[in-house]
């Protein structure tokens, strides 16, 4: 045993024993896992050898359309968060966006800071959220008086540009930032329904915390930051989701949540976001 | 103080300095998710805290402790100065810098991804950068362990490598295999996304890479405990090691069978076929073999010691053991927890049974019992054994040390047994808020409260540990024996090369990894594009290109 021998030299018994053991274990588990179990572990009739093998390596055969009749498909929005969508939003040019935004100021205020509770503040809103809403107005997935016509007049690039412009306007919505300092009472033990719903939700009714997507500490792609938004506007949107008047939430999450909220809770939550982010 | 001793001591300091605050966070987390009133009950803070607790305990404490243990072991078991001291200090500095980066990112609330690197959850680049540095820095330790063993073999061609050195080198090589996929995931997928160089993330590939690390890392943590079972426990008990060859075999089998098995962490994931999941479940079962060998061998070593000390009859030797030695007490408590935890583990790794307990508190309870219990209690015993020998300042009181071990043992059982049961009832893990008014959750309430009591006991034990080490540190210096290792009943004189090196075993691991992960990882490179947008959990990821 002066020098270590290479793994493939068969002059001492150890490599032999080790390789044979490993080969036996591997072959046995491959046979069981890929052929035997694949064939018999089905709810339906046993699979053939080839189908079982495909299933074992993760290629399932049942990828075709279901044969049962399906209800007509209804898509809530044309936007999906694909590479292309993100790249298009990322290509927005603020300078041109400022030009496009001239036509927004009448309702949404100078620089996107709305003074009317009828119109949302856009300054500081996530560009992806603005871009998506514009596309939804254009395609008629979301309906509101003048916005459909205005959005139709905008090109795709205009939408991305104006979204980039408003996203970078100051003194509107409070920026979403991870907050380091823990604060007591942001849990289900909280008595104040607004703070409880915003930070802990209501698991019993399947309501996730608003803050998980809309800030103040966290955000989710496509969800607008709410801190500093007009309370009345938020409350009206919640009611619209609850009544099914507004249906452009991609995964139906806002319709489900709003449906579970009592009117008093909508008011309280909207009030929380409306006042908590008030800017001097 | 020897230079390598100072090196080991610095590593231990970092490990235990991180351990205490992390234990405090753990106790607070138990309280927040219980029905009891809790200070600072902020769900966001809970997730940040879980991230910090997990990162600290699983990555920082372990890596620093094992590196320090390895340096001390190499110097003492080879009985010559450690080679590559400068590189070792550089590695220490890199690991420390990485730790600080990660901790700052978590405390800033920008990395609450719950300490696993599972996209599409995405944390700040500082967190991933810190983790990358911590792991990359530990690779210097890996290289040094291998080089020191090689150099010794070259200088002592006719002698077998001492078992402690052989085992710690197995640990180092295991860690190199284990950590590489996560380094690739961090460097190739997570960091580019966190720095905004890409918008999408290949979540399936990233999860698969992380799963390779996620199981073998557990054996990286476990190995020092097993090294203590074989080489330190028999000596502390006043006997001899039952079999040197069995030790080598156990370490080799742990190395080989802990790697191609990580997919049992992905049994519920859709991106892999059932065949590979079964294959890796099957291989996972083989890890039971070296564990049973070790339990047998450790008991046999203890029996030898007990009989030398005058124990008679079938079980009389147990009473004759020196239970007042912290190391002997720790091995007894550790084996009990290993037994409980091991049976739970059989369920986690089973392809079919796993579905019952997937993502429930059962899983958290299991790894706390195995790692936090069976393994960490041996870390304590190792610290009690090594600290005095490194500093020359003995423990002031072994009674206090025994009390600390007992507290940890009972604390861990009181925490984890109800936790297991709550998991079986379906309580999800990693959730900050439970509405215990819900009839479905109401019956879990009392169990969670018992777990909180266990958590407080564990915290008390953690504080006691630091007190004991500090008391020793500020005590008087006395001449102490250098660290010794148990000799086997039949010390090895000639060994087959396969039991004295890792060439053969590396080749076998390479083949097994190719079989187990070749297709599962390879498929992502010829499948249609399937990446998804990453989900930044708190705030915006730093300098991200997020629109």
PDB file of C-alpha atoms in Angstrom, chain A residues 3-280:
ATOM      1  CA  UNK A   3       0.834   4.426  -3.301  1.00  0.00           C
ATOM      2  CA  UNK A   4      -2.805   4.849  -3.850  1.00  0.00           C
ATOM      3  CA  UNK A   5      -3.971   2.860  -6.805  1.00  0.00           C
ATOM      4  CA  UNK A   6      -6.222   4.280  -9.444  1.00  0.00           C
ATOM      5  CA  UNK A   7      -9.893   3.539  -9.205  1.00  0.00           C
ATOM      6  CA  UNK A   8      -9.822   1.339 -12.279  1.00  0.00           C
ATOM      7  CA  UNK A   9      -6.998  -1.010 -11.285  1.00  0.00           C
ATOM      8  CA  UNK A  10      -8.388  -4.340 -10.310  1.00  0.00           C
ATOM      9  CA  UNK A  11      -5.374  -5.670  -8.465  1.00  0.00           C
ATOM     10  CA  UNK A  12      -6.951  -5.411  -5.041  1.00  0.00           C
ATOM     11  CA  UNK A  13     -10.490  -6.544  -4.227  1.00  0.00           C
ATOM     12  CA  UNK A  14     -11.881  -3.231  -2.974  1.00  0.00           C
ATOM     13  CA  UNK A  15     -12.547  -1.529  -6.308  1.00  0.00           C
ATOM     14  CA  UNK A  16     -14.150  -4.753  -7.489  1.00  0.00           C
ATOM     15  CA  UNK A  17     -16.429  -5.003  -4.490  1.00  0.00           C
ATOM     16  CA  UNK A  18     -17.288  -1.324  -4.562  1.00  0.00           C
ATOM     17  CA  UNK A  19     -18.058  -1.110  -8.264  1.00  0.00           C
ATOM     18  CA  UNK A  20     -20.104  -4.299  -8.308  1.00  0.00           C
ATOM     19  CA  UNK A  21     -22.131  -3.187  -5.278  1.00  0.00           C
ATOM     20  CA  UNK A  22     -22.791   0.239  -6.742  1.00  0.00           C
ATOM     21  CA  UNK A  23     -23.704  -1.245 -10.118  1.00  0.00           C
ATOM     22  CA  UNK A  24     -26.079  -3.740  -8.526  1.00  0.00           C
ATOM     23  CA  UNK A  25     -27.789  -1.066  -6.439  1.00  0.00           C
ATOM     24  CA  UNK A  26     -28.089   1.275  -9.407  1.00  0.00           C
ATOM     25  CA  UNK A  27     -29.456  -1.370 -11.749  1.00  0.00           C
ATOM     26  CA  UNK A  28     -31.943  -2.599  -9.156  1.00  0.00           C
ATOM     27  CA  UNK A  29     -33.232   0.888  -8.411  1.00  0.00           C
ATOM     28  CA  UNK A  30     -33.401   1.799 -12.096  1.00  0.00           C
ATOM     29  CA  UNK A  31     -35.395  -1.326 -12.857  1.00  0.00           C
ATOM     30  CA  UNK A  32     -37.803  -0.773  -9.987  1.00  0.00           C
ATOM     31  CA  UNK A  33     -38.141   2.967 -10.465  1.00  0.00           C
ATOM     32  CA  UNK A  34     -38.274   3.163 -14.230  1.00  0.00           C
ATOM     33  CA  UNK A  35     -40.064  -0.023 -15.244  1.00  0.00           C
ATOM     34  CA  UNK A  36     -41.811  -1.838 -12.424  1.00  0.00           C
ATOM     35  CA  UNK A  37     -43.287   1.061 -10.433  1.00  0.00           C
ATOM     36  CA  UNK A  38     -43.928   3.109 -13.550  1.00  0.00           C
ATOM     37  CA  UNK A  39     -46.072   0.311 -14.931  1.00  0.00           C
ATOM     38  CA  UNK A  40     -48.077  -0.644 -11.870  1.00  0.00           C
ATOM     39  CA  UNK A  41     -48.400   2.629  -9.955  1.00  0.00           C
ATOM     40  CA  UNK A  42     -51.192   4.110 -12.013  1.00  0.00           C
ATOM     41  CA  UNK A  43     -54.749   4.794 -11.050  1.00  0.00           C
ATOM     42  CA  UNK A  44     -55.913   3.534 -14.406  1.00  0.00           C
ATOM     43  CA  UNK A  45     -54.835   0.415 -16.302  1.00  0.00           C
ATOM     44  CA  UNK A  46     -51.140  -0.571 -16.176  1.00  0.00           C
ATOM     45  CA  UNK A  47     -48.911   1.298 -18.608  1.00  0.00           C
ATOM     46  CA  UNK A  48     -46.841  -0.294 -21.328  1.00  0.00           C
ATOM     47  CA  UNK A  49     -43.068  -0.437 -20.926  1.00  0.00           C
ATOM     48  CA  UNK A  50     -42.366   2.571 -23.149  1.00  0.00           C
ATOM     49  CA  UNK A  51     -45.082   4.771 -21.596  1.00  0.00           C
ATOM     50  CA  UNK A  52     -43.864   3.825 -18.119  1.00  0.00           C
ATOM     51  CA  UNK A  53     -40.310   4.798 -19.031  1.00  0.00           C
ATOM     52  CA  UNK A  54     -41.434   8.146 -20.413  1.00  0.00           C
ATOM     53  CA  UNK A  55     -43.430   8.857 -17.296  1.00  0.00           C
ATOM     54  CA  UNK A  56     -40.471   7.900 -15.111  1.00  0.00           C
ATOM     55  CA  UNK A  57     -38.171  10.413 -16.769  1.00  0.00           C
ATOM     56  CA  UNK A  58     -40.817  13.098 -16.595  1.00  0.00           C
ATOM     57  CA  UNK A  59     -42.294  13.120 -20.093  1.00  0.00           C
ATOM     58  CA  UNK A  60     -45.987  12.521 -19.619  1.00  0.00           C
ATOM     59  CA  UNK A  61     -48.118  11.327 -22.478  1.00  0.00           C
ATOM     60  CA  UNK A  62     -51.342  12.945 -21.255  1.00  0.00           C
ATOM     61  CA  UNK A  63     -50.556  16.404 -22.562  1.00  0.00           C
ATOM     62  CA  UNK A  64     -53.290  16.591 -25.184  1.00  0.00           C
ATOM     63  CA  UNK A  65     -56.475  18.651 -24.837  1.00  0.00           C
ATOM     64  CA  UNK A  66     -59.068  17.254 -22.488  1.00  0.00           C
ATOM     65  CA  UNK A  67     -61.843  15.443 -24.267  1.00  0.00           C
ATOM     66  CA  UNK A  68     -64.609  16.723 -21.997  1.00  0.00           C
ATOM     67  CA  UNK A  69     -66.443  19.859 -23.123  1.00  0.00           C
ATOM     68  CA  UNK A  70     -64.936  22.985 -21.584  1.00  0.00           C
ATOM     69  CA  UNK A  71     -66.610  26.305 -20.772  1.00  0.00           C
ATOM     70  CA  UNK A  72     -65.612  29.132 -23.121  1.00  0.00           C
ATOM     71  CA  UNK A  73     -62.309  30.649 -22.107  1.00  0.00           C
ATOM     72  CA  UNK A  74     -62.348  34.126 -20.642  1.00  0.00           C
ATOM     73  CA  UNK A  75     -59.006  35.834 -20.158  1.00  0.00           C
ATOM     74  CA  UNK A  76     -58.919  38.659 -17.622  1.00  0.00           C
ATOM     75  CA  UNK A  77     -56.052  40.434 -19.392  1.00  0.00           C
ATOM     76  CA  UNK A  78     -53.801  40.173 -22.416  1.00  0.00           C
ATOM     77  CA  UNK A  79     -50.701  40.712 -20.305  1.00  0.00           C
ATOM     78  CA  UNK A  80     -48.520  37.824 -19.178  1.00  0.00           C
ATOM     79  CA  UNK A  81     -45.251  38.420 -17.375  1.00  0.00           C
ATOM     80  CA  UNK A  82     -43.011  36.943 -20.019  1.00  0.00           C
ATOM     81  CA  UNK A  83     -39.514  37.912 -21.015  1.00  0.00           C
ATOM     82  CA  UNK A  84     -40.951  39.920 -23.938  1.00  0.00           C
ATOM     83  CA  UNK A  85     -43.379  41.887 -21.772  1.00  0.00           C
ATOM     84  CA  UNK A  86     -40.698  42.699 -19.222  1.00  0.00           C
ATOM     85  CA  UNK A  87     -38.262  43.732 -21.956  1.00  0.00           C
ATOM     86  CA  UNK A  88     -40.884  46.009 -23.534  1.00  0.00           C
ATOM     87  CA  UNK A  89     -41.646  47.685 -20.220  1.00  0.00           C
ATOM     88  CA  UNK A  90     -37.929  47.965 -19.510  1.00  0.00           C
ATOM     89  CA  UNK A  91     -37.419  49.760 -22.833  1.00  0.00           C
ATOM     90  CA  UNK A  92     -39.686  52.658 -21.801  1.00  0.00           C
ATOM     91  CA  UNK A  93     -38.119  56.079 -22.362  1.00  0.00           C
ATOM     92  CA  UNK A  94     -38.937  58.693 -19.752  1.00  0.00           C
ATOM     93  CA  UNK A  95     -38.291  61.639 -22.024  1.00  0.00           C
ATOM     94  CA  UNK A  96     -40.896  60.638 -24.573  1.00  0.00           C
ATOM     95  CA  UNK A  97     -43.099  59.503 -21.704  1.00  0.00           C
ATOM     96  CA  UNK A  98     -43.129  63.063 -20.359  1.00  0.00           C
ATOM     97  CA  UNK A  99     -44.526  64.217 -23.699  1.00  0.00           C
ATOM     98  CA  UNK A 100     -47.202  61.525 -23.716  1.00  0.00           C
ATOM     99  CA  UNK A 101     -48.071  62.388 -20.106  1.00  0.00           C
ATOM    100  CA  UNK A 102     -49.155  65.901 -21.069  1.00  0.00           C
ATOM    101  CA  UNK A 103     -52.527  64.472 -21.934  1.00  0.00           C
ATOM    102  CA  UNK A 104     -52.805  62.725 -18.533  1.00  0.00           C
ATOM    103  CA  UNK A 105     -52.310  65.834 -16.392  1.00  0.00           C
ATOM    104  CA  UNK A 106     -55.885  67.051 -16.774  1.00  0.00           C
ATOM    105  CA  UNK A 107     -57.208  64.199 -14.615  1.00  0.00           C
ATOM    106  CA  UNK A 108     -54.195  62.580 -12.954  1.00  0.00           C
ATOM    107  CA  UNK A 109     -52.635  65.873 -11.937  1.00  0.00           C
ATOM    108  CA  UNK A 110     -49.373  67.622 -12.664  1.00  0.00           C
ATOM    109  CA  UNK A 111     -46.570  65.020 -12.689  1.00  0.00           C
ATOM    110  CA  UNK A 112     -49.091  62.287 -11.922  1.00  0.00           C
ATOM    111  CA  UNK A 113     -50.028  63.575  -8.454  1.00  0.00           C
ATOM    112  CA  UNK A 114     -53.806  63.572  -8.599  1.00  0.00           C
ATOM    113  CA  UNK A 115     -55.745  66.098  -6.568  1.00  0.00           C
ATOM    114  CA  UNK A 116     -59.083  64.414  -7.134  1.00  0.00           C
ATOM    115  CA  UNK A 117     -60.235  61.282  -5.353  1.00  0.00           C
ATOM    116  CA  UNK A 118     -61.859  60.234  -8.611  1.00  0.00           C
ATOM    117  CA  UNK A 119     -58.489  59.623 -10.281  1.00  0.00           C
ATOM    118  CA  UNK A 120     -55.552  57.635  -8.930  1.00  0.00           C
ATOM    119  CA  UNK A 121     -52.168  59.167  -8.317  1.00  0.00           C
ATOM    120  CA  UNK A 122     -49.711  57.680 -10.810  1.00  0.00           C
ATOM    121  CA  UNK A 123     -46.442  59.231  -9.635  1.00  0.00           C
ATOM    122  CA  UNK A 124     -44.253  56.502  -8.133  1.00  0.00           C
ATOM    123  CA  UNK A 125     -46.467  53.631  -9.292  1.00  0.00           C
ATOM    124  CA  UNK A 126     -44.644  50.543 -10.557  1.00  0.00           C
ATOM    125  CA  UNK A 127     -44.132  50.820 -14.338  1.00  0.00           C
ATOM    126  CA  UNK A 128     -45.372  47.268 -14.899  1.00  0.00           C
ATOM    127  CA  UNK A 129     -48.653  48.091 -13.138  1.00  0.00           C
ATOM    128  CA  UNK A 130     -49.245  51.216 -15.245  1.00  0.00           C
ATOM    129  CA  UNK A 131     -48.326  49.412 -18.459  1.00  0.00           C
ATOM    130  CA  UNK A 132     -50.703  46.557 -17.675  1.00  0.00           C
ATOM    131  CA  UNK A 133     -53.641  48.833 -16.847  1.00  0.00           C
ATOM    132  CA  UNK A 134     -53.116  50.804 -20.072  1.00  0.00           C
ATOM    133  CA  UNK A 135     -53.168  47.592 -22.073  1.00  0.00           C
ATOM    134  CA  UNK A 136     -56.275  46.397 -20.222  1.00  0.00           C
ATOM    135  CA  UNK A 137     -58.065  49.689 -20.985  1.00  0.00           C
ATOM    136  CA  UNK A 138     -57.005  49.373 -24.624  1.00  0.00           C
ATOM    137  CA  UNK A 139     -58.301  45.834 -24.949  1.00  0.00           C
ATOM    138  CA  UNK A 140     -61.471  46.563 -23.031  1.00  0.00           C
ATOM    139  CA  UNK A 141     -60.548  44.213 -20.204  1.00  0.00           C
ATOM    140  CA  UNK A 142     -60.953  47.158 -17.845  1.00  0.00           C
ATOM    141  CA  UNK A 143     -63.588  49.761 -18.517  1.00  0.00           C
ATOM    142  CA  UNK A 144     -63.633  53.379 -17.332  1.00  0.00           C
ATOM    143  CA  UNK A 145     -65.145  56.240 -19.307  1.00  0.00           C
ATOM    144  CA  UNK A 146     -62.408  58.122 -21.098  1.00  0.00           C
ATOM    145  CA  UNK A 147     -59.516  55.790 -20.393  1.00  0.00           C
ATOM    146  CA  UNK A 148     -60.486  53.282 -23.097  1.00  0.00           C
ATOM    147  CA  UNK A 149     -60.328  55.923 -25.807  1.00  0.00           C
ATOM    148  CA  UNK A 150     -57.125  57.455 -24.462  1.00  0.00           C
ATOM    149  CA  UNK A 151     -55.387  54.105 -24.162  1.00  0.00           C
ATOM    150  CA  UNK A 152     -56.438  53.119 -27.689  1.00  0.00           C
ATOM    151  CA  UNK A 153     -54.731  56.236 -28.979  1.00  0.00           C
ATOM    152  CA  UNK A 154     -51.435  55.150 -27.394  1.00  0.00           C
ATOM    153  CA  UNK A 155     -49.024  52.751 -29.055  1.00  0.00           C
ATOM    154  CA  UNK A 156     -47.415  49.949 -27.119  1.00  0.00           C
ATOM    155  CA  UNK A 157     -44.188  51.942 -26.939  1.00  0.00           C
ATOM    156  CA  UNK A 158     -46.084  55.048 -25.764  1.00  0.00           C
ATOM    157  CA  UNK A 159     -47.504  52.983 -22.894  1.00  0.00           C
ATOM    158  CA  UNK A 160     -44.067  51.768 -21.874  1.00  0.00           C
ATOM    159  CA  UNK A 161     -42.671  55.301 -22.104  1.00  0.00           C
ATOM    160  CA  UNK A 162     -45.406  56.937 -20.081  1.00  0.00           C
ATOM    161  CA  UNK A 163     -45.211  54.123 -17.520  1.00  0.00           C
ATOM    162  CA  UNK A 164     -41.481  54.741 -17.120  1.00  0.00           C
ATOM    163  CA  UNK A 165     -42.153  58.475 -16.797  1.00  0.00           C
ATOM    164  CA  UNK A 166     -44.710  58.154 -13.996  1.00  0.00           C
ATOM    165  CA  UNK A 167     -42.749  55.431 -12.218  1.00  0.00           C
ATOM    166  CA  UNK A 168     -39.931  57.888 -11.681  1.00  0.00           C
ATOM    167  CA  UNK A 169     -42.012  60.917 -10.607  1.00  0.00           C
ATOM    168  CA  UNK A 170     -41.373  61.883  -6.961  1.00  0.00           C
ATOM    169  CA  UNK A 171     -43.870  63.060  -4.323  1.00  0.00           C
ATOM    170  CA  UNK A 172     -46.626  60.657  -5.311  1.00  0.00           C
ATOM    171  CA  UNK A 173     -46.966  57.157  -3.901  1.00  0.00           C
ATOM    172  CA  UNK A 174     -44.474  56.205  -1.218  1.00  0.00           C
ATOM    173  CA  UNK A 175     -41.638  54.058  -2.590  1.00  0.00           C
ATOM    174  CA  UNK A 176     -41.774  50.400  -1.626  1.00  0.00           C
ATOM    175  CA  UNK A 177     -38.737  49.455   0.412  1.00  0.00           C
ATOM    176  CA  UNK A 178     -37.825  46.541   2.608  1.00  0.00           C
ATOM    177  CA  UNK A 179     -38.150  47.841   6.121  1.00  0.00           C
ATOM    178  CA  UNK A 180     -35.695  46.618   8.718  1.00  0.00           C
ATOM    179  CA  UNK A 181     -37.317  47.694  11.917  1.00  0.00           C
ATOM    180  CA  UNK A 182     -39.935  45.245  13.219  1.00  0.00           C
ATOM    181  CA  UNK A 183     -43.079  46.792  14.659  1.00  0.00           C
ATOM    182  CA  UNK A 184     -45.282  45.067  17.161  1.00  0.00           C
ATOM    183  CA  UNK A 185     -48.918  44.453  16.336  1.00  0.00           C
ATOM    184  CA  UNK A 186     -48.508  43.519  12.689  1.00  0.00           C
ATOM    185  CA  UNK A 187     -50.086  40.136  13.255  1.00  0.00           C
ATOM    186  CA  UNK A 188     -53.423  38.419  13.781  1.00  0.00           C
ATOM    187  CA  UNK A 189     -53.345  39.559  17.414  1.00  0.00           C
ATOM    188  CA  UNK A 190     -53.905  43.148  16.229  1.00  0.00           C
ATOM    189  CA  UNK A 191     -57.301  44.548  17.218  1.00  0.00           C
ATOM    190  CA  UNK A 192     -57.398  47.321  14.589  1.00  0.00           C
ATOM    191  CA  UNK A 193     -58.997  45.607  11.553  1.00  0.00           C
ATOM    192  CA  UNK A 194     -57.143  47.784   9.026  1.00  0.00           C
ATOM    193  CA  UNK A 195     -53.665  47.006  10.353  1.00  0.00           C
ATOM    194  CA  UNK A 196     -54.576  43.355  10.889  1.00  0.00           C
ATOM    195  CA  UNK A 197     -55.832  42.918   7.335  1.00  0.00           C
ATOM    196  CA  UNK A 198     -52.965  44.868   5.773  1.00  0.00           C
ATOM    197  CA  UNK A 199     -50.171  43.041   7.598  1.00  0.00           C
ATOM    198  CA  UNK A 200     -51.634  39.649   8.542  1.00  0.00           C
ATOM    199  CA  UNK A 201     -54.704  39.156   6.367  1.00  0.00           C
ATOM    200  CA  UNK A 202     -57.364  36.751   7.527  1.00  0.00           C
ATOM    201  CA  UNK A 203     -56.375  33.111   6.956  1.00  0.00           C
ATOM    202  CA  UNK A 204     -59.810  31.816   7.923  1.00  0.00           C
ATOM    203  CA  UNK A 205     -61.389  33.631   4.991  1.00  0.00           C
ATOM    204  CA  UNK A 206     -58.384  33.004   2.733  1.00  0.00           C
ATOM    205  CA  UNK A 207     -57.402  36.666   2.670  1.00  0.00           C
ATOM    206  CA  UNK A 208     -53.659  37.215   2.341  1.00  0.00           C
ATOM    207  CA  UNK A 209     -52.124  40.371   3.811  1.00  0.00           C
ATOM    208  CA  UNK A 210     -52.455  43.355   1.439  1.00  0.00           C
ATOM    209  CA  UNK A 211     -48.888  44.319   2.286  1.00  0.00           C
ATOM    210  CA  UNK A 212     -47.507  41.166   0.665  1.00  0.00           C
ATOM    211  CA  UNK A 213     -48.115  42.697  -2.781  1.00  0.00           C
ATOM    212  CA  UNK A 214     -49.024  46.364  -2.384  1.00  0.00           C
ATOM    213  CA  UNK A 215     -46.472  47.628   0.106  1.00  0.00           C
ATOM    214  CA  UNK A 216     -45.410  49.407   2.239  1.00  0.00           C
ATOM    215  CA  UNK A 217     -42.607  46.804   2.603  1.00  0.00           C
ATOM    216  CA  UNK A 218     -43.040  44.387  -0.261  1.00  0.00           C
ATOM    217  CA  UNK A 219     -44.297  44.446  -3.793  1.00  0.00           C
ATOM    218  CA  UNK A 220     -45.240  42.007  -6.447  1.00  0.00           C
ATOM    219  CA  UNK A 221     -44.765  42.341 -10.168  1.00  0.00           C
ATOM    220  CA  UNK A 222     -47.810  44.042 -11.647  1.00  0.00           C
ATOM    221  CA  UNK A 223     -49.382  45.026  -8.324  1.00  0.00           C
ATOM    222  CA  UNK A 224     -49.508  48.784  -7.750  1.00  0.00           C
ATOM    223  CA  UNK A 225     -47.995  50.281  -4.627  1.00  0.00           C
ATOM    224  CA  UNK A 226     -50.862  51.752  -2.615  1.00  0.00           C
ATOM    225  CA  UNK A 227     -49.342  53.821   0.134  1.00  0.00           C
ATOM    226  CA  UNK A 228     -50.353  57.408  -0.583  1.00  0.00           C
ATOM    227  CA  UNK A 229     -53.157  56.550  -3.014  1.00  0.00           C
ATOM    228  CA  UNK A 230     -56.549  58.207  -2.593  1.00  0.00           C
ATOM    229  CA  UNK A 231     -58.559  56.250  -0.050  1.00  0.00           C
ATOM    230  CA  UNK A 232     -61.795  56.778  -1.935  1.00  0.00           C
ATOM    231  CA  UNK A 233     -60.239  55.479  -5.137  1.00  0.00           C
ATOM    232  CA  UNK A 234     -58.972  52.312  -3.410  1.00  0.00           C
ATOM    233  CA  UNK A 235     -62.339  51.715  -1.768  1.00  0.00           C
ATOM    234  CA  UNK A 236     -64.141  52.121  -5.082  1.00  0.00           C
ATOM    235  CA  UNK A 237     -61.815  49.622  -6.783  1.00  0.00           C
ATOM    236  CA  UNK A 238     -62.348  47.088  -3.991  1.00  0.00           C
ATOM    237  CA  UNK A 239     -66.103  47.436  -4.415  1.00  0.00           C
ATOM    238  CA  UNK A 240     -65.724  47.071  -8.187  1.00  0.00           C
ATOM    239  CA  UNK A 241     -63.734  43.858  -7.760  1.00  0.00           C
ATOM    240  CA  UNK A 242     -66.242  42.541  -5.223  1.00  0.00           C
ATOM    241  CA  UNK A 243     -69.206  43.156  -7.526  1.00  0.00           C
ATOM    242  CA  UNK A 244     -67.390  41.780 -10.560  1.00  0.00           C
ATOM    243  CA  UNK A 245     -67.551  45.137 -12.333  1.00  0.00           C
ATOM    244  CA  UNK A 246     -63.774  45.106 -12.588  1.00  0.00           C
ATOM    245  CA  UNK A 247     -62.319  41.757 -13.697  1.00  0.00           C
ATOM    246  CA  UNK A 248     -58.814  42.389 -14.984  1.00  0.00           C
ATOM    247  CA  UNK A 249     -56.810  40.777 -12.150  1.00  0.00           C
ATOM    248  CA  UNK A 250     -54.754  38.030 -13.797  1.00  0.00           C
ATOM    249  CA  UNK A 251     -55.369  35.261 -11.283  1.00  0.00           C
ATOM    250  CA  UNK A 252     -58.699  36.505  -9.978  1.00  0.00           C
ATOM    251  CA  UNK A 253     -57.016  37.168  -6.656  1.00  0.00           C
ATOM    252  CA  UNK A 254     -58.464  40.659  -6.111  1.00  0.00           C
ATOM    253  CA  UNK A 255     -61.996  39.517  -6.997  1.00  0.00           C
ATOM    254  CA  UNK A 256     -61.716  36.680  -4.472  1.00  0.00           C
ATOM    255  CA  UNK A 257     -60.276  38.864  -1.726  1.00  0.00           C
ATOM    256  CA  UNK A 258     -62.657  41.780  -2.268  1.00  0.00           C
ATOM    257  CA  UNK A 259     -65.609  39.416  -2.297  1.00  0.00           C
ATOM    258  CA  UNK A 260     -64.659  38.293   1.225  1.00  0.00           C
ATOM    259  CA  UNK A 261     -64.249  41.806   2.606  1.00  0.00           C
ATOM    260  CA  UNK A 262     -67.054  43.539   4.448  1.00  0.00           C
ATOM    261  CA  UNK A 263     -67.782  47.132   3.325  1.00  0.00           C
ATOM    262  CA  UNK A 264     -66.491  48.400   6.661  1.00  0.00           C
ATOM    263  CA  UNK A 265     -63.234  46.518   6.113  1.00  0.00           C
ATOM    264  CA  UNK A 266     -62.827  47.926   2.620  1.00  0.00           C
ATOM    265  CA  UNK A 267     -63.248  51.371   4.094  1.00  0.00           C
ATOM    266  CA  UNK A 268     -60.743  50.694   6.863  1.00  0.00           C
ATOM    267  CA  UNK A 269     -58.072  49.224   4.558  1.00  0.00           C
ATOM    268  CA  UNK A 270     -58.488  52.008   2.001  1.00  0.00           C
ATOM    269  CA  UNK A 271     -58.222  54.508   4.824  1.00  0.00           C
ATOM    270  CA  UNK A 272     -55.008  52.882   6.009  1.00  0.00           C
ATOM    271  CA  UNK A 273     -53.299  53.243   2.652  1.00  0.00           C
ATOM    272  CA  UNK A 274     -54.812  56.632   1.985  1.00  0.00           C
ATOM    273  CA  UNK A 275     -53.558  58.221   5.159  1.00  0.00           C
ATOM    274  CA  UNK A 276     -50.471  56.204   6.009  1.00  0.00           C
ATOM    275  CA  UNK A 277     -48.611  57.507   2.999  1.00  0.00           C
ATOM    276  CA  UNK A 278     -49.858  61.099   3.039  1.00  0.00           C
ATOM    277  CA  UNK A 279     -47.063  63.290   1.822  1.00  0.00           C
ATOM    278  CA  UNK A 280     -46.460  66.694   3.212  1.00  0.00           C
TER     279      UNK A 280
END
